[in-house]
Short mmCIF file of C-alpha atoms in Angstrom, two decimals:
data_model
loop_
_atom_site.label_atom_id
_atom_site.label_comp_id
_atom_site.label_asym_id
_atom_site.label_seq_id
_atom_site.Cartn_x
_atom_site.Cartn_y
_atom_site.Cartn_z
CA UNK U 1 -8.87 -135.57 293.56
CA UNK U 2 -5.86 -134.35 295.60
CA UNK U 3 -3.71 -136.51 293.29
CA UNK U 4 -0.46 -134.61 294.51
CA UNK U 5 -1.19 -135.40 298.27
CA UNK U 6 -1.82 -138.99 298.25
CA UNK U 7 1.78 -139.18 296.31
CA UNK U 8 2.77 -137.05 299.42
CA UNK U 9 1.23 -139.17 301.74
CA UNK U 10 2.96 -142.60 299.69
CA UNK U 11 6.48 -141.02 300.26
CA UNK U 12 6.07 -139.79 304.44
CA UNK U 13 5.11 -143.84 304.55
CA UNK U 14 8.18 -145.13 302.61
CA UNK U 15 10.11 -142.75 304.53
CA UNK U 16 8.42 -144.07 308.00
CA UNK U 17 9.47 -147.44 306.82
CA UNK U 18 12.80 -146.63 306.08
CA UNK U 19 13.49 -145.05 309.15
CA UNK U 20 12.44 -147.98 310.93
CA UNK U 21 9.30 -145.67 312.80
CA UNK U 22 6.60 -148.43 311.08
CA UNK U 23 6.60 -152.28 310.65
CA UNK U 24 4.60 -153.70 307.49
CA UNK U 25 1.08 -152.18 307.79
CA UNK U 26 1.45 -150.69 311.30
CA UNK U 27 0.84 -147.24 311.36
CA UNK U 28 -1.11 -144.81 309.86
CA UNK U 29 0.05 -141.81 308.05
CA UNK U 30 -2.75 -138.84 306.50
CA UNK U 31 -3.38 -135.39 305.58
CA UNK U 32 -6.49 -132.60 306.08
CA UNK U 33 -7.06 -131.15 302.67
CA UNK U 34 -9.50 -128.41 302.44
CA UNK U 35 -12.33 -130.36 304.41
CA UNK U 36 -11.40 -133.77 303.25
CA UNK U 37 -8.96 -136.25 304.72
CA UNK U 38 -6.31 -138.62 302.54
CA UNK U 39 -5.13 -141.17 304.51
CA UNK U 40 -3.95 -145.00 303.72
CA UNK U 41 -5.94 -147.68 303.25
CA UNK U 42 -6.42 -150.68 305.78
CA UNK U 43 -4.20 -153.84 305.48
CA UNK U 44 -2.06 -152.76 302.21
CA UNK U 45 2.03 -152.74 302.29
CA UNK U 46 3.60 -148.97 302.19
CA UNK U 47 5.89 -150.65 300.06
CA UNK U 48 2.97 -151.50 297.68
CA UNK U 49 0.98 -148.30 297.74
CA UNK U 50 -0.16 -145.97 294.91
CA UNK U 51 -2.04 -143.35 294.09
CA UNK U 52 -5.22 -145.62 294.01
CA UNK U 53 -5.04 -147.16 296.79
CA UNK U 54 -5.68 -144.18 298.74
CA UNK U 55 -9.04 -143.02 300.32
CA UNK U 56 -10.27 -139.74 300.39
CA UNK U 57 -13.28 -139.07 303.59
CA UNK U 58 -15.12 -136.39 304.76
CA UNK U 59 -14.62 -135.01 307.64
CA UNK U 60 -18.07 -137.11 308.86
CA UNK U 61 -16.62 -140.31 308.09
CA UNK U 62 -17.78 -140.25 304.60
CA UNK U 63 -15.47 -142.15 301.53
CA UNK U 64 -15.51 -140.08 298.86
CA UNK U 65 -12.82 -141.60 296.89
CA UNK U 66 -11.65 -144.98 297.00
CA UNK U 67 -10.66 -146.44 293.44
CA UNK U 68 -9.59 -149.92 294.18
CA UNK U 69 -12.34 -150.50 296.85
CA UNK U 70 -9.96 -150.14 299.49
CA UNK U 71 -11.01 -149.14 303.18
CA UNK U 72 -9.47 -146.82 305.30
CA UNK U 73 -7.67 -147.32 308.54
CA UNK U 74 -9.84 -148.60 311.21
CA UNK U 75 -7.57 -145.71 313.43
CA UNK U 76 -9.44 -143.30 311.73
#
């Protein structure tokens, strides 16, 4: 599910971290598809992120998706 965002999400963090804007985990970066949110998972290294370690939620709070058992951003 909403394979192409999470990529899109993976690349605004590398690009974060590049620019300097974020510091190992710090920061949270996400995106509001249809009625679901992808956003990055708690406590994991942008520089380490793919596709499954993204979580997809509900707009409740709900995970819907979360592959490698990973949990969202306490931010959220």
């Amino acid at each position: 599910m909403f394979e192409e965002e999470k990529q899109n999400v993976i690349d605004a963090c590398k690009q974060l971290q590049r620019e300097g804007s974020v510091i190992g985990t710090w920061g949270n970066v996400s995106v509001l598809c249809d009625d679901k949110i992808v956003l990055t998972p708690s406590r994991v290294a942008y520089d380490d992120l793919t596709v499954e370690d993204m979580v997809v939620m509900s707009l409740e709070g709900e995970i819907l998706e979360s592959p490698r058992g990973r949990v969202p951003t306490s931010e959220r």
